[in-house]
XYZ file of C-alpha atoms in Angstrom:
531
model
C 8.411 -8.388 -0.487
C 9.236 -8.505 3.194
C 12.536 -10.444 2.843
C 14.122 -7.749 0.656
C 12.437 -4.862 2.463
C 15.566 -3.450 4.147
C 17.563 -3.775 0.807
C 14.720 -2.004 -1.020
C 14.630 0.877 1.464
C 18.431 1.362 1.337
C 18.495 1.421 -2.484
C 15.536 3.790 -2.692
C 17.221 6.250 -0.310
C 20.421 6.069 -2.396
C 18.589 6.886 -5.643
C 16.653 9.719 -3.972
C 19.844 11.678 -3.509
C 20.679 11.249 -7.250
C 17.455 12.783 -8.434
C 18.476 16.246 -7.238
C 21.411 16.375 -9.550
C 21.158 17.440 -13.236
C 24.492 15.998 -14.192
C 26.507 13.243 -12.426
C 30.128 13.553 -11.683
C 32.598 10.785 -10.937
C 32.350 11.624 -7.223
C 28.561 11.255 -7.401
C 28.813 7.850 -9.061
C 31.466 6.679 -6.571
C 29.270 7.742 -3.661
C 26.248 5.958 -5.106
C 28.196 2.800 -5.819
C 29.630 2.860 -2.265
C 25.981 3.103 -0.780
C 24.878 0.226 -3.002
C 27.841 -1.862 -1.909
C 26.976 -1.262 1.768
C 23.294 -2.057 1.242
C 24.077 -5.379 -0.522
C 26.594 -6.435 2.135
C 24.218 -5.620 4.929
C 21.639 -7.758 3.127
C 24.042 -10.774 3.372
C 24.867 -10.876 -0.404
C 28.157 -12.747 -0.988
C 31.208 -10.508 -1.198
C 32.190 -11.990 -4.537
C 28.844 -11.029 -6.048
C 28.884 -7.520 -4.583
C 32.341 -6.786 -6.037
C 31.283 -7.940 -9.482
C 28.004 -6.140 -9.370
C 29.278 -2.729 -8.120
C 32.197 -2.929 -10.630
C 29.834 -3.300 -13.577
C 27.427 -0.581 -12.248
C 30.325 1.850 -11.811
C 31.752 1.205 -15.237
C 28.381 1.688 -16.977
C 27.448 4.700 -14.793
C 30.581 6.569 -15.958
C 30.066 5.711 -19.624
C 28.555 7.831 -22.302
C 25.132 6.251 -21.962
C 24.716 8.173 -18.630
C 26.527 11.347 -19.635
C 24.326 11.859 -22.721
C 21.099 10.908 -20.986
C 18.413 13.513 -20.385
C 17.980 12.273 -16.765
C 21.195 10.740 -15.509
C 19.608 9.586 -12.216
C 16.976 7.562 -13.994
C 19.609 6.105 -16.205
C 21.611 4.893 -13.190
C 18.479 3.248 -11.737
C 17.964 1.516 -15.063
C 21.497 0.238 -15.049
C 21.177 -1.138 -11.431
C 17.849 -2.758 -12.485
C 19.445 -4.467 -15.449
C 22.397 -5.730 -13.470
C 20.181 -6.940 -10.587
C 18.213 -8.905 -13.181
C 21.401 -10.600 -14.314
C 22.283 -11.521 -10.678
C 18.923 -13.164 -10.298
C 19.371 -15.299 -13.353
C 18.635 -13.039 -16.392
C 15.593 -14.739 -17.889
C 12.806 -16.947 -16.493
C 13.570 -20.646 -16.631
C 10.496 -22.969 -17.004
C 10.085 -26.571 -16.030
C 11.278 -28.987 -18.742
C 8.733 -31.820 -19.104
C 9.747 -35.260 -20.308
C 8.840 -36.199 -23.879
C 7.479 -39.500 -22.487
C 5.613 -39.125 -19.190
C 5.922 -39.132 -16.309
C 8.132 -36.099 -15.742
C 10.188 -36.779 -12.532
C 10.978 -33.848 -10.200
C 13.249 -34.453 -7.179
C 13.333 -32.039 -4.296
C 16.507 -31.560 -2.294
C 17.715 -29.275 0.576
C 18.264 -28.929 4.165
C 15.780 -29.833 6.900
C 13.420 -26.944 7.715
C 13.791 -25.380 4.214
C 10.147 -26.150 3.454
C 10.475 -29.119 1.008
C 7.343 -30.929 2.103
C 5.042 -27.962 2.000
C 6.616 -26.839 -1.332
C 5.869 -30.325 -2.749
C 2.203 -29.692 -2.128
C 2.387 -26.060 -3.554
C 4.137 -27.299 -6.706
C 1.622 -30.174 -7.132
C -1.381 -27.838 -6.814
C 0.195 -25.343 -9.247
C 0.713 -28.105 -11.806
C -2.776 -29.477 -11.269
C -4.206 -26.046 -12.239
C -2.495 -26.371 -15.621
C -4.170 -29.743 -16.219
C -1.418 -32.076 -15.029
C -2.086 -35.106 -12.746
C 0.903 -34.980 -10.199
C 1.820 -37.704 -7.698
C 3.550 -36.881 -4.439
C 6.163 -39.604 -3.339
C 7.069 -39.728 0.397
C 10.726 -40.498 0.264
C 11.662 -38.566 3.425
C 11.672 -41.426 5.926
C 14.088 -39.758 8.287
C 12.287 -36.783 9.785
C 9.569 -37.597 12.342
C 6.035 -37.486 10.904
C 7.292 -36.320 7.460
C 5.203 -38.896 5.764
C 2.085 -37.833 7.668
C 2.736 -34.232 6.763
C 3.048 -35.005 3.116
C -0.266 -36.885 3.234
C -1.931 -34.013 4.814
C -0.474 -31.526 2.357
C -1.531 -33.825 -0.582
C -5.103 -33.919 0.769
C -5.264 -30.092 1.009
C -3.860 -29.712 -2.493
C -6.224 -32.302 -3.934
C -3.566 -34.527 -5.394
C -2.536 -38.231 -5.021
C 0.267 -39.425 -2.762
C 2.365 -42.530 -2.659
C 3.501 -43.504 0.902
C 4.064 -47.214 1.423
C 6.321 -46.708 4.451
C 5.393 -45.071 7.775
C 8.681 -43.185 8.014
C 10.216 -42.110 11.344
C 13.411 -43.963 10.459
C 11.652 -47.009 8.996
C 11.976 -47.957 5.235
C 14.396 -47.575 2.295
C 13.971 -44.091 0.599
C 15.739 -45.246 -2.602
C 13.209 -48.171 -3.019
C 10.245 -45.898 -2.257
C 11.378 -43.427 -4.915
C 11.807 -46.133 -7.497
C 8.498 -47.839 -6.704
C 6.805 -44.470 -6.774
C 7.825 -43.886 -10.347
C 6.394 -47.319 -11.285
C 3.201 -46.588 -9.407
C 2.791 -43.339 -11.454
C 3.164 -45.232 -14.674
C 0.433 -47.695 -13.562
C -1.980 -44.984 -12.458
C -1.179 -42.684 -15.453
C 0.225 -39.733 -13.483
C 2.169 -37.395 -15.879
C 4.281 -35.725 -13.023
C 6.055 -37.375 -10.082
C 7.327 -35.121 -7.233
C 9.744 -36.895 -4.936
C 10.157 -35.432 -1.388
C 13.561 -36.440 -0.009
C 15.065 -36.157 3.467
C 17.157 -33.281 4.721
C 19.491 -32.674 7.607
C 20.242 -29.744 9.907
C 23.571 -29.402 8.127
C 25.431 -30.797 5.081
C 26.917 -34.222 5.774
C 28.174 -37.232 3.855
C 25.176 -39.423 4.705
C 22.723 -36.878 3.377
C 24.563 -36.395 0.093
C 25.017 -40.140 -0.422
C 21.271 -40.772 0.042
C 20.319 -37.883 -2.288
C 22.774 -39.153 -4.921
C 21.459 -42.667 -4.732
C 17.870 -41.506 -5.156
C 18.874 -39.468 -8.153
C 20.644 -42.376 -9.694
C 17.731 -44.707 -9.131
C 14.987 -42.472 -10.648
C 16.997 -40.349 -13.159
C 14.817 -37.127 -12.593
C 14.110 -34.588 -15.299
C 14.462 -31.779 -12.782
C 16.315 -31.603 -9.445
C 15.114 -28.522 -7.468
C 17.271 -27.255 -4.675
C 14.920 -25.811 -1.968
C 16.619 -23.045 0.030
C 15.331 -20.933 2.896
C 15.623 -17.229 1.805
C 16.452 -16.380 5.528
C 19.382 -18.729 5.831
C 22.039 -15.994 5.644
C 25.667 -16.221 4.425
C 25.593 -20.026 4.743
C 23.353 -20.155 1.652
C 26.308 -20.058 -0.778
C 28.209 -22.868 1.005
C 25.085 -25.082 1.218
C 24.237 -24.447 -2.453
C 27.806 -25.369 -3.536
C 27.780 -28.531 -1.429
C 24.459 -29.742 -2.991
C 25.726 -28.783 -6.442
C 28.755 -30.921 -5.993
C 26.859 -33.836 -4.323
C 23.700 -33.890 -6.301
C 23.988 -31.377 -9.118
C 20.572 -29.702 -9.070
C 19.062 -28.061 -12.122
C 17.150 -25.200 -10.522
C 16.594 -23.279 -7.238
C 13.409 -22.651 -5.234
C 13.298 -19.815 -2.721
C 11.005 -20.270 0.315
C 9.857 -18.055 3.115
C 10.116 -14.886 1.014
C 7.414 -13.419 3.304
C 9.816 -13.408 6.306
C 11.462 -10.329 7.722
C 15.105 -11.445 7.538
C 17.516 -9.698 5.171
C 17.447 -12.498 2.620
C 20.133 -11.054 0.324
C 22.092 -14.287 0.433
C 19.515 -15.766 -1.853
C 20.595 -13.327 -4.531
C 24.040 -14.962 -4.494
C 22.887 -18.509 -5.235
C 21.963 -18.082 -8.841
C 25.079 -16.053 -9.587
C 27.659 -18.336 -7.966
C 26.108 -21.722 -8.892
C 24.988 -20.834 -12.477
C 21.642 -22.450 -11.804
C 18.512 -20.441 -12.264
C 15.883 -19.607 -9.596
C 12.661 -21.168 -10.903
C 10.028 -20.781 -8.209
C 9.389 -18.686 -5.162
C 7.247 -19.484 -2.144
C 5.780 -16.308 -0.691
C 3.634 -17.456 2.200
C 2.218 -20.339 4.257
C -0.852 -21.126 2.089
C -0.694 -23.580 -0.713
C -1.580 -20.851 -3.166
C 1.390 -18.585 -2.023
C 3.572 -19.948 -4.874
C 4.608 -18.419 -8.079
C 7.175 -18.850 -10.949
C 10.221 -16.712 -10.405
C 10.733 -13.855 -12.861
C 14.157 -12.183 -12.428
C 12.915 -8.876 -13.935
C 9.881 -8.706 -11.860
C 11.778 -9.457 -8.635
C 14.341 -6.799 -9.480
C 11.482 -4.333 -9.904
C 10.092 -5.191 -6.457
C 13.488 -4.801 -4.841
C 13.968 -1.336 -6.485
C 10.430 -0.360 -5.655
C 9.512 -0.214 -9.339
C 6.446 -2.367 -8.894
C 5.359 -5.750 -10.351
C 2.248 -5.005 -12.322
C 2.429 -8.085 -14.498
C 2.233 -10.480 -11.526
C -0.585 -8.413 -10.094
C -2.547 -8.685 -13.393
C -1.917 -12.456 -13.578
C -3.245 -12.929 -10.092
C -6.346 -10.840 -10.889
C -7.056 -12.839 -14.062
C -6.784 -16.068 -12.032
C -9.122 -14.902 -9.262
C -11.779 -12.948 -11.188
C -14.349 -14.443 -13.475
C -14.587 -12.514 -16.789
C -18.361 -13.279 -17.327
C -19.046 -12.257 -13.767
C -17.146 -9.014 -14.340
C -19.064 -8.303 -17.447
C -22.395 -8.767 -15.612
C -21.319 -6.461 -12.851
C -20.328 -3.850 -15.435
C -23.779 -4.013 -16.954
C -25.329 -3.688 -13.531
C -23.259 -0.531 -12.900
C -24.474 0.945 -16.175
C -28.109 0.122 -15.519
C -28.059 1.229 -11.839
C -28.969 -2.307 -10.553
C -25.680 -2.961 -8.565
C -26.604 -4.322 -5.195
C -24.918 -5.133 -1.886
C -25.030 -8.857 -2.914
C -22.877 -7.974 -5.997
C -20.648 -5.904 -3.762
C -20.145 -8.893 -1.476
C -19.266 -11.134 -4.407
C -16.629 -8.668 -5.629
C -15.148 -8.497 -2.131
C -14.973 -12.315 -1.933
C -13.212 -12.536 -5.321
C -10.772 -9.940 -4.033
C -9.951 -12.138 -1.056
C -9.332 -15.023 -3.380
C -6.417 -13.126 -4.813
C -4.543 -13.413 -1.514
C -3.169 -10.782 0.777
C -4.269 -7.254 0.040
C -0.999 -5.963 1.530
C 0.990 -8.180 -0.775
C -0.929 -6.952 -3.851
C -0.553 -3.320 -2.887
C 3.195 -3.860 -2.380
C 3.425 -4.708 -6.087
C 2.385 -1.240 -7.120
C 5.154 1.133 -8.119
C 6.223 3.406 -5.278
C 4.661 1.201 -2.689
C 7.723 1.743 -0.490
C 6.666 5.227 0.161
C 3.437 3.838 1.628
C 5.155 1.354 3.864
C 3.618 2.746 7.093
C 0.177 2.797 5.661
C 0.494 -0.695 4.422
C 1.770 -1.835 7.881
C -1.256 -0.237 9.532
C -3.709 -1.737 7.017
C -5.992 -4.277 8.765
C -7.033 -7.052 6.308
C -9.712 -8.187 8.750
C -11.733 -5.136 7.742
C -12.977 -7.084 4.792
C -14.098 -9.861 6.990
C -16.139 -7.365 9.108
C -17.679 -5.789 5.944
C -18.725 -9.376 4.818
C -20.292 -9.945 8.258
C -22.312 -6.769 8.080
C -23.714 -7.537 4.601
C -24.463 -11.167 5.452
C -26.424 -9.944 8.505
C -28.954 -8.210 6.097
C -31.967 -9.877 4.612
C -32.138 -10.416 0.908
C -34.493 -7.558 0.403
C -32.198 -5.123 2.392
C -29.308 -6.188 0.213
C -31.135 -5.364 -2.994
C -32.851 -2.264 -1.669
C -30.517 -0.454 0.737
C -33.041 2.473 0.989
C -35.052 0.250 3.371
C -32.272 0.439 5.998
C -33.940 2.631 8.651
C -32.608 3.047 12.226
C -34.146 -0.187 13.666
C -32.945 -2.336 10.803
C -29.393 -0.903 11.105
C -29.359 -1.596 14.833
C -30.403 -5.224 14.173
C -27.713 -5.624 11.536
C -25.092 -4.182 13.818
C -25.991 -6.572 16.612
C -26.047 -9.553 14.226
C -22.601 -8.720 12.791
C -20.980 -7.791 16.105
C -20.342 -4.219 14.885
C -21.716 -0.786 15.666
C -24.426 1.227 14.002
C -21.772 3.746 12.931
C -19.899 0.985 11.016
C -23.094 -0.028 9.280
C -23.816 3.545 8.323
C -20.293 4.015 6.914
C -20.611 0.803 4.914
C -23.849 1.929 3.308
C -22.397 5.364 2.641
C -19.316 3.912 0.949
C -21.434 1.584 -1.133
C -23.595 4.404 -2.356
C -20.534 6.533 -3.295
C -18.822 3.546 -5.094
C -22.053 2.718 -6.981
C -22.419 6.330 -8.182
C -18.779 6.578 -9.242
C -18.870 3.279 -11.125
C -22.143 4.149 -12.713
C -20.579 7.403 -14.068
C -17.580 5.510 -15.359
C -19.671 2.850 -17.062
C -21.540 5.569 -18.980
C -18.289 7.102 -20.130
C -18.078 10.064 -17.708
C -15.515 11.142 -15.202
C -16.629 10.748 -11.566
C -16.314 13.383 -8.887
C -13.732 11.963 -6.535
C -14.667 12.637 -2.896
C -12.610 15.613 -1.612
C -11.426 16.622 -5.135
C -14.560 17.757 -6.963
C -15.013 17.533 -10.756
C -11.915 17.298 -12.910
C -11.523 20.427 -15.122
C -12.188 19.770 -18.819
C -13.524 16.273 -18.229
C -17.053 15.253 -19.291
C -19.544 15.187 -16.415
C -21.854 12.383 -15.248
C -23.418 10.581 -18.173
C -20.480 11.290 -20.483
C -22.373 13.956 -22.436
C -19.873 16.647 -21.802
C -22.557 19.393 -21.680
C -22.613 22.165 -19.185
C -25.773 22.464 -17.025
C -27.813 25.412 -18.237
C -28.721 28.114 -15.704
C -32.336 28.370 -14.755
C -34.039 31.254 -16.385
C -36.331 33.494 -14.360
C -37.038 37.016 -13.136
C -34.430 38.666 -10.971
C -36.757 41.524 -9.799
C -36.746 42.323 -6.149
C -40.521 43.015 -6.284
C -42.407 39.782 -5.444
C -45.454 40.709 -7.440
C -43.514 41.821 -10.437
C -41.204 38.683 -10.221
C -44.276 36.394 -10.157
C -45.759 38.190 -13.203
C -42.591 37.945 -15.165
C -42.140 34.282 -14.285
C -45.701 33.551 -15.378
C -45.055 35.330 -18.702
C -41.845 33.239 -19.257
C -43.785 30.054 -18.463
C -46.355 31.081 -21.095
C -43.696 31.673 -23.706
C -44.324 35.447 -23.763
C -41.418 37.871 -23.294
C -42.190 40.047 -20.356
C -42.335 43.850 -20.874
C -39.497 45.596 -19.147
C -39.022 49.325 -18.714
C -36.491 50.967 -20.887
C -33.286 52.181 -19.418
C -32.510 54.559 -22.296
C -34.390 57.461 -20.774
C -32.102 59.581 -18.579
C -33.254 60.809 -15.130
C -36.488 58.819 -14.846
C -37.283 55.841 -12.693
C -40.419 55.063 -14.706
C -38.774 55.214 -18.097
C -40.702 58.415 -19.011
C -39.316 61.330 -20.978
C -36.808 61.218 -23.787
C -36.877 59.170 -26.935
C -40.164 60.755 -28.047
C -38.865 60.880 -31.619
C -38.977 56.973 -31.758
C -42.330 56.589 -30.146
C -45.420 55.777 -32.168
C -48.408 58.187 -31.793
C -50.734 57.006 -29.082
C -48.404 54.169 -27.964
C -45.434 55.931 -26.385
C -41.948 54.730 -26.729
C -41.372 51.055 -27.726
C -41.444 49.100 -24.451
C -42.535 52.236 -22.556
C -45.933 53.225 -21.106
C -48.994 53.571 -23.397
C -51.333 56.635 -23.657
C -53.785 54.919 -21.312
C -51.082 54.351 -18.737
C -50.039 57.955 -18.910
C -53.566 59.189 -18.406
C -54.067 56.922 -15.386
C -50.819 58.218 -13.938
C -51.797 61.817 -14.300
C -55.116 61.200 -12.619
C -53.224 59.554 -9.678
C -51.003 62.621 -9.444
C -54.141 64.904 -9.296
C -53.530 66.730 -12.591
């Protein structure tokens, strides 16, 4: 995650130095804790939190659980991971829905934190779970805030209640109260109230937010905070806690490039859990906050569970089963390939998904250089083909490829590369579908693994004559084809290139040695020699 990128790099470098040591001394632990302290302070984590965190890590790192561990370095990483999870809230906190609908959720925070956009993201996320959310435009202070909420609601496909035009006109407390009544009439089971913010904490802001809370009695009050706010995050959070008393925290702009460590301090110092995280500008860039998964991302341990959940949400199981059958029966086409790529795009940013893999920090440069528009170019090339060309790529001759390149705004070389990659991928997946181990390009077959088809049998060598005489080789191959073992000269006789002489005691009268020349052949040979 970009916001915690610098902190992640610093911690990874610190742990790298530990892995070279078989046993950790007190000096090693102190040096590691010192580097962790510097990394957290540089990331704008509150001093109070840093002191408590490093104190616990040092105490546990010097205990018997590390001294008796087979790999002390990994044990220290595990300790840091566990304590980082505790800073982030310990366990995931879910929304608490009202026993009698509607569930009322109030959003509070400073202006510019992203409350209005977050309202749409939260509403769309709830709608996916079968809820019928209603957005209430109670931010009547900021210019065009009501219009923005209406646009966001339209994009999210949810209802909105906006009786006042805003821009300083209207009573936000009355709008919030009437919005709850409207939700009861229209049978909406969730109400999300978007309130006004200010550029800074002031008495007027807190009084208005407190009056709205008193009027609607919300089930959840979510404090929306910008992850890039810096050290002021703690003071702002405490001010809202004293003035409004929120029940949960939402982090926004986690895709930014700021240090973002101050957000780690909020949950620890306020005692309120981080419940959601906004990871991008799109309405789908929104996810529940899991402290253990976030700690894994910060320490470059990966977040496989979130990646699996995103894949399950984007890919159709029935479609995946059909594609697997097509791989096995060698009927996978470029149309199917296009469909798979489009499903992959539905999962979101490829860079973001790859960053969830363990050890992704080591591939930071490759991820930065990755161009996500390459998928769009590939789609354009395939969509420039005719239906017949997609189902039968063998038809793609030179003139067809030139036409496709012109139609997609690419070069013939790019078209050739796409077809080549498609052929390789189809062959590999066909092998896997049949239970075999594919030959990975540049690596060759894996030793001990079954070959294509999953049979696990070695390919038999082709039998045939190895004679250097063309006439003799043809005669022996013909004999093999007819199922007759060819007659070969014996090599038991010493000093004779024709196999003559010696071994007479084993020869039958009139037939010569077994496998040797017959009497007729000997007579013909003597005539040839003039005897």
